[in-house]
Coordinates of C-alpha atoms in Angstrom, one line a residue:
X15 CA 14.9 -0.9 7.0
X16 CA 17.4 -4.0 6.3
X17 CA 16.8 -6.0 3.8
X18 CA 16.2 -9.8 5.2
X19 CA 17.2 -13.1 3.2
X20 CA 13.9 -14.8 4.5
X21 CA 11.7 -12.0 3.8
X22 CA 9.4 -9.2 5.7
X23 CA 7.3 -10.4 8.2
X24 CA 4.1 -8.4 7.7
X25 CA 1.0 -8.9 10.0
X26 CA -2.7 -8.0 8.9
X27 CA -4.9 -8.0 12.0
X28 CA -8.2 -6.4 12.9
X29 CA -11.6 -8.0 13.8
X30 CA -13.7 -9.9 11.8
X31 CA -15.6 -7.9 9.2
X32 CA -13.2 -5.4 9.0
X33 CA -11.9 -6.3 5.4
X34 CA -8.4 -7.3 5.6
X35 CA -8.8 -10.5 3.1
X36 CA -10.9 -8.4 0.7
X37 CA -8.2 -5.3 0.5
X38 CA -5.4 -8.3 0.4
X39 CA -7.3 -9.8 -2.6
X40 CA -7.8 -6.4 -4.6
X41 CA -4.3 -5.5 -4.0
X42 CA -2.1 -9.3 -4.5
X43 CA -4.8 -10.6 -6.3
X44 CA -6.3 -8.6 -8.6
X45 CA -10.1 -8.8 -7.5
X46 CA -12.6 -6.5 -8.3
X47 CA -13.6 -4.7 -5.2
X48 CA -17.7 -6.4 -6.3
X49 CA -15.9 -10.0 -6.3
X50 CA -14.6 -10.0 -3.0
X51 CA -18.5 -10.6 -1.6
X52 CA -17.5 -14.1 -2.4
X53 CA -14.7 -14.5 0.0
X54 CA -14.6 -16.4 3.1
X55 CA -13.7 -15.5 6.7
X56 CA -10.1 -15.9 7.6
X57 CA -9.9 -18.8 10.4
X58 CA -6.9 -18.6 12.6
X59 CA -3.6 -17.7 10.7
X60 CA -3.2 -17.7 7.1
X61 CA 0.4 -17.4 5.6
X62 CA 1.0 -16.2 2.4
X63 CA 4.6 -15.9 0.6
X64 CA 4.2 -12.8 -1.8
X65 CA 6.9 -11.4 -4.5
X66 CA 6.9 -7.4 -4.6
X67 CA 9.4 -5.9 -7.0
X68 CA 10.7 -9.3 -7.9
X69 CA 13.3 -10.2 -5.0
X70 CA 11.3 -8.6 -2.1
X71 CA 9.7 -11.0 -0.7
X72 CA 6.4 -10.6 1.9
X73 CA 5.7 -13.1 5.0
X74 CA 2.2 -11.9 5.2
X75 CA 0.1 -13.0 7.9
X76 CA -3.5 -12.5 7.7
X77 CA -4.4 -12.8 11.2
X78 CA -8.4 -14.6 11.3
X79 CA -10.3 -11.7 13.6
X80 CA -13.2 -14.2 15.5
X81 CA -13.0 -13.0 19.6
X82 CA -11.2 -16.5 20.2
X83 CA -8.7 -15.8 17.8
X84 CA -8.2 -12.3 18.9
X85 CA -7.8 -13.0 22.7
X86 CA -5.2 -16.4 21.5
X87 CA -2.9 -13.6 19.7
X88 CA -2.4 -11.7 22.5
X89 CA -2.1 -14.9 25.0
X90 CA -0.7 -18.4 24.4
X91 CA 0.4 -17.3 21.0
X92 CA 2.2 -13.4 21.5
X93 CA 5.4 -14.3 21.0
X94 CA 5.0 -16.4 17.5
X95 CA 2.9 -14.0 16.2
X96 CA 4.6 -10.7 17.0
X97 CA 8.2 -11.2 17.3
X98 CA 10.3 -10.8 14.0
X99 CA 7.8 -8.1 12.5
X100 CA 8.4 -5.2 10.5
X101 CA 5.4 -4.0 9.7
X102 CA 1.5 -4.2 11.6
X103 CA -1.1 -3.6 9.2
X104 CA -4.4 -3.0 12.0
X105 CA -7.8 -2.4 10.2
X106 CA -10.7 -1.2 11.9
X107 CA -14.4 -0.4 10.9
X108 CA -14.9 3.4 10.7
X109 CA -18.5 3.2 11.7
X110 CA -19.8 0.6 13.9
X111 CA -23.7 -0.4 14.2
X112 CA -25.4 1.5 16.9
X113 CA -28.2 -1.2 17.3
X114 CA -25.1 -2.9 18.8
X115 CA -24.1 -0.4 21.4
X116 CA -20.9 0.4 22.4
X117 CA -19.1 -3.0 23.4
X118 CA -17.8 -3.2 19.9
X119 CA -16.2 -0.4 19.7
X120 CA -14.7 -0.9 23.2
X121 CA -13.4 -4.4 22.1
X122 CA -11.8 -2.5 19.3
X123 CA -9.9 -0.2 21.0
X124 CA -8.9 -3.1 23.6
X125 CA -7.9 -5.2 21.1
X126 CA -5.8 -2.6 19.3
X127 CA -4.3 -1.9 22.7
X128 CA -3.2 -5.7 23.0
X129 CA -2.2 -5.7 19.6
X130 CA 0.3 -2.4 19.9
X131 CA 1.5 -3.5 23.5
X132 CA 2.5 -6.7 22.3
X133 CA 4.5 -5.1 19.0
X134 CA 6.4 -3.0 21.6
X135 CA 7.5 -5.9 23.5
X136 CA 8.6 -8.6 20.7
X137 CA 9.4 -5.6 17.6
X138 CA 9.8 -2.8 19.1
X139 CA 11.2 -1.4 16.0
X140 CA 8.4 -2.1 13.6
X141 CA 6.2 0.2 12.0
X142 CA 2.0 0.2 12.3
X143 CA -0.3 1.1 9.9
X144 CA -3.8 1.5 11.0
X145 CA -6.7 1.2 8.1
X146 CA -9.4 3.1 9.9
X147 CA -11.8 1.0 6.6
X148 CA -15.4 0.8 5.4
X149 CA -15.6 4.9 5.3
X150 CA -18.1 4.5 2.3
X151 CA -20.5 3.6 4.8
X152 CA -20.1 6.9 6.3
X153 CA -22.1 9.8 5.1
X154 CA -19.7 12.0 2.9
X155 CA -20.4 15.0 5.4
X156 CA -18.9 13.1 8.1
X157 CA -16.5 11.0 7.3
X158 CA -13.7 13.3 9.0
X159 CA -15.5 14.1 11.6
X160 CA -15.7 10.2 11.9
X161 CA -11.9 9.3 11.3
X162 CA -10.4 11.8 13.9
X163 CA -12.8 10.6 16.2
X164 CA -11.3 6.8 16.0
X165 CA -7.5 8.3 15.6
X166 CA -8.2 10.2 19.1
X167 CA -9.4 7.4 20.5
X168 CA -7.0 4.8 19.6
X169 CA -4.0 7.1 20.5
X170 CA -5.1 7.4 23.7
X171 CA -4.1 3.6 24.4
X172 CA -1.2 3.3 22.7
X173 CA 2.0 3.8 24.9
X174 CA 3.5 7.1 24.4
X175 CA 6.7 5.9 23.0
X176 CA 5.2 3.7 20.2
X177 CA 2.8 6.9 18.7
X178 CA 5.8 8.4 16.4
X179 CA 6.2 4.7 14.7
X180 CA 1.9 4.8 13.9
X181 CA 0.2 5.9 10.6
X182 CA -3.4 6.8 10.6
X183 CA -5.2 6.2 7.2
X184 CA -9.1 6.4 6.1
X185 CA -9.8 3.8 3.5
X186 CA -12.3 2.1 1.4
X187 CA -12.4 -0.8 -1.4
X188 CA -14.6 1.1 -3.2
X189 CA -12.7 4.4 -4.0
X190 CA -8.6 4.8 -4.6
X191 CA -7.7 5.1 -1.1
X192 CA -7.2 1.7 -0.8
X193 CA -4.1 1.7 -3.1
X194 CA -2.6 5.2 -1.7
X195 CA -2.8 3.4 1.8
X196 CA -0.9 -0.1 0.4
X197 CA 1.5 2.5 -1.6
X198 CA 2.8 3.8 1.6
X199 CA 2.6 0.7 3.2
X200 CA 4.9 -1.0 0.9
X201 CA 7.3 1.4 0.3
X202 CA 8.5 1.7 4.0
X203 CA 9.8 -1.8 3.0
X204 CA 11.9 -0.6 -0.3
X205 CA 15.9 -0.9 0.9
X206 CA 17.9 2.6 0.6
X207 CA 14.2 5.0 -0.1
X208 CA 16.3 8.0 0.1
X209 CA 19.1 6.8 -2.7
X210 CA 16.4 6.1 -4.9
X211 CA 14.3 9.0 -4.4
X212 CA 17.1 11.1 -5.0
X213 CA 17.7 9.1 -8.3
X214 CA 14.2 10.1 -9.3
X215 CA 14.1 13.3 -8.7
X216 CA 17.3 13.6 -11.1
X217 CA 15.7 11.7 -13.6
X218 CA 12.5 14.2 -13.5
X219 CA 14.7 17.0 -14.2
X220 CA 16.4 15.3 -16.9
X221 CA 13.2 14.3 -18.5
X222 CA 12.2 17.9 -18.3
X223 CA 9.2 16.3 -16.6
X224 CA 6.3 17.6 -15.1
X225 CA 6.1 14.2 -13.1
X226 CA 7.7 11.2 -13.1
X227 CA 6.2 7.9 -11.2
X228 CA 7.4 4.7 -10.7
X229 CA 4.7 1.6 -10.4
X230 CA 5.2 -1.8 -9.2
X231 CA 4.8 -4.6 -12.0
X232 CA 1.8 -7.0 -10.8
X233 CA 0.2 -4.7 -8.4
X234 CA 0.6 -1.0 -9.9
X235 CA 1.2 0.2 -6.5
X236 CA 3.4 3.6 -6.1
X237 CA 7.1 3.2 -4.9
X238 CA 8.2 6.8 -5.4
X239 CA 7.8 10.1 -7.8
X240 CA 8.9 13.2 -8.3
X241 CA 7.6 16.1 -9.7
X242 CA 8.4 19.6 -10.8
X243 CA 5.0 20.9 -10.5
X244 CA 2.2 20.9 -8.0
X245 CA -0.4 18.4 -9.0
X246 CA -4.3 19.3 -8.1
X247 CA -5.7 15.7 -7.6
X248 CA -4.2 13.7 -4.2
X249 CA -5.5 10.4 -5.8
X250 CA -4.2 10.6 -9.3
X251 CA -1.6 7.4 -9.2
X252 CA -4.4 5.5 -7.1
X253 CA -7.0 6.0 -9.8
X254 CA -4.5 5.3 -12.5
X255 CA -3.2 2.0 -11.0
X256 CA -6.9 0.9 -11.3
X257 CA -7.3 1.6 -13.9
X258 CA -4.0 0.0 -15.7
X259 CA -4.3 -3.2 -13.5
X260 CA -8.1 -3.7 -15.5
X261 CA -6.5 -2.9 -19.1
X262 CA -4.2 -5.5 -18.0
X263 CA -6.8 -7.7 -17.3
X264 CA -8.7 -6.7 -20.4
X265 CA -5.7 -7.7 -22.1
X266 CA -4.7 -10.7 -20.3
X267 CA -8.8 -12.3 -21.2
X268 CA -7.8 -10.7 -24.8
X269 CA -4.6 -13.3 -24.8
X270 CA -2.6 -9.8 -25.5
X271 CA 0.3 -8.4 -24.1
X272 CA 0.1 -4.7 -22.3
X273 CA 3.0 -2.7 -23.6
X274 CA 2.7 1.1 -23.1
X275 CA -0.5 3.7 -22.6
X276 CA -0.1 7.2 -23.8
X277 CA -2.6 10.0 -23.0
X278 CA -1.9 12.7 -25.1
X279 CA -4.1 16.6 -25.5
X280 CA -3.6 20.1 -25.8
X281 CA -1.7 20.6 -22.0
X282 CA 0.0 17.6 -21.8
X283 CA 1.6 14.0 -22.7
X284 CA 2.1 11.2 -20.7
X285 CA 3.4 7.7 -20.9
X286 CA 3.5 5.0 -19.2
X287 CA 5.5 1.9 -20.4
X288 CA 8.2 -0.5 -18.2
X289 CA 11.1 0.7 -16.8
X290 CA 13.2 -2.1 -15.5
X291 CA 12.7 -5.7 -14.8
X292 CA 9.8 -5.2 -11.9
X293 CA 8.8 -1.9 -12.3
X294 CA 6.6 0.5 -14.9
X295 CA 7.4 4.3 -15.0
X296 CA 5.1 7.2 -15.8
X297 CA 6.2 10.2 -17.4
X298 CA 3.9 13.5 -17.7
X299 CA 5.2 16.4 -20.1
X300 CA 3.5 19.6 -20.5
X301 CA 6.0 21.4 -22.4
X302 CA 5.0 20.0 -25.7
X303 CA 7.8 21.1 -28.3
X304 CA 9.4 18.0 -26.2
X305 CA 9.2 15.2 -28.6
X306 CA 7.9 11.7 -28.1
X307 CA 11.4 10.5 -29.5
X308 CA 13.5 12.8 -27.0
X309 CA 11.5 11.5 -24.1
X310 CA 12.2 7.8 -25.5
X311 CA 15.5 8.3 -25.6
X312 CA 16.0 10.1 -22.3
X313 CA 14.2 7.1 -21.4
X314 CA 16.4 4.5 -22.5
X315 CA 19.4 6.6 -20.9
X316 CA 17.8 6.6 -17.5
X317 CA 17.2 2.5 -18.0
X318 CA 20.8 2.2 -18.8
X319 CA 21.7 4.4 -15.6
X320 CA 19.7 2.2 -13.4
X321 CA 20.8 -1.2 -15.0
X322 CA 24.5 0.6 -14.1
X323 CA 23.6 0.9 -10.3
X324 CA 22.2 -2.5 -10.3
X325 CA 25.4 -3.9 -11.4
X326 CA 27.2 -1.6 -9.0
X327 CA 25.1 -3.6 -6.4
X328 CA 22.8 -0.7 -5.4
X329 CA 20.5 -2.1 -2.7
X330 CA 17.2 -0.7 -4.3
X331 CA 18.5 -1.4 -8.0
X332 CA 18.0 -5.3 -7.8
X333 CA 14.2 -4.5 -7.0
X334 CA 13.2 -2.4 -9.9

């Protein structure tokens, strides 16, 4: 994906309720996922500029979801809102409210329809992400059942040809899927992915690392990792980003500074601490006759590799 001077257009669209400003708020904002009860309906368009990794720079639209709204998207305003677009963001309620039939599940699907139709026509080579959101409000036992039920569905209107540029994801603001879905989101919008992943994956094997993650500053989200050995829990760096972004906070309300986190026991060490300018990396060791000081200096070394490739003018270096 090409880097552009004026920034990545990024639309966030769904129907009202679904929980696009509250997911926007936890992720740019830092907002507790209780706090966002507070905030208010999205009326028309709102624009925000965002910084991610410094020099990236997102044209986020948060797209109000009333009917009115909806139908204007796809009408009088079409063209404004989805030409220029790299990335749809569409967020849909898992489960809707059987006292209200099925009309709002039907306007769901039509209005997904609209929404895909028009992103073939005006950027046909963007990318869609659909939130399939709220699944905490679906029993536990069926939540899967639930999810491929609304991916079946929704494919079924999309055109053919646009299916192979559409993510499915399950999420909730209540549990880390929130973050893995905004992880992948965000990284389809990192310049050169496979230069840098390759980069990483040599730095994990010069660390002798089990793993090796690197976060975005502000938000903690994941741009890549490598690793050497199969981890057990899928939501690891989701929980962990949580959990860093309140210590931050913590910290912040403390009028102190967050400099590093080590987790040390008997399998394993890991340490998280900043990388380079806009990013934080993670480094987990289980071979422990590896010394904190040899990982700190194999640290530094990596640092000074990357500060090389930014000066080389290494597309991905400037953003880290």
């Amino acid at each position: 994906m090409a880097t552009s001077t004026n920034g990545f257009k990024v639309l966030l669209m769904g129907r009202a309720g679904a929980g696009k400003t509250s997911m926007k708020s936890i992720i740019f904002a830092n907002y507790h996922s209780r706090d966002t009860k507070m905030l208010q309906p999205t009326n028309h368009v709102e624009h925000n500029s965002l910084r991610f990794l410094g020099n990236l720079k997102l044209n986020l639209w948060d797209c109000g979801g009333q009917d009115q709204f909806m139908e204007n998207y796809f009408e009088s305003q079409r063209e404004n809102i989805f030409q220029h677009c790299e990335v749809l963001i569409y967020v849909l309620v898992a489960a809707r409210d059987k006292s209200l039939g099925n009309e709002e599940r039907k306007k769901d699907v039509e209005y997904f329809k609209a929404a895909i139709e028009s992103l073939s026509q005006h950027s046909p080579n963007a990318t869609t992400f659909v939130l399939i959101h709220k699944l905490d409000l679906v029993h536990e036992s069926k939540r899967s059942e639930v999810y491929r039920q609304v991916k079946e569905e929704l494919l079924t209107v999309a055109p053919q040809h646009t299916q192979k540029r559409i993510t499915f994801m399950g999420t909730s603001i209540w549990d880390d899927t929130l973050f893995k879905a905004w992880s992948r989101i965000v990284a389809v919008l990192v310049p050169d992915p496979e230069l840098l992943q390759d980069q990483v994956n040599f730095m994990c094997q010069q660390l002798m690392a089990d793993e090796v993650v690197i976060f975005e500053k502000n938000t903690f989200l994941v741009i890549t990792r490598a690793h050497t050995k199969e981890m057990q829990d899928q939501y690891r760096f989701e929980k962990l980003s949580n959990i860093i972004k309140q210590y931050k906070l913590s910290c912040q309300k403390a009028k102190t500074n967050f400099r590093n986190f080590v987790v040390k026991n008997d399998s394993f060490r890991a340490i998280i601490e900043p990388f380079l300018t806009h990013s934080y990396i993670m480094v987990v060791i289980s071979d422990l006759s590896i010394t904190s000081a040899a990982t700190s200096a194999n640290l530094w070394a990596a640092r000074a590799y990357f500060s090389d490739m930014v000066k080389a003018g290494i597309t991905f270096g400037v953003h880290l």
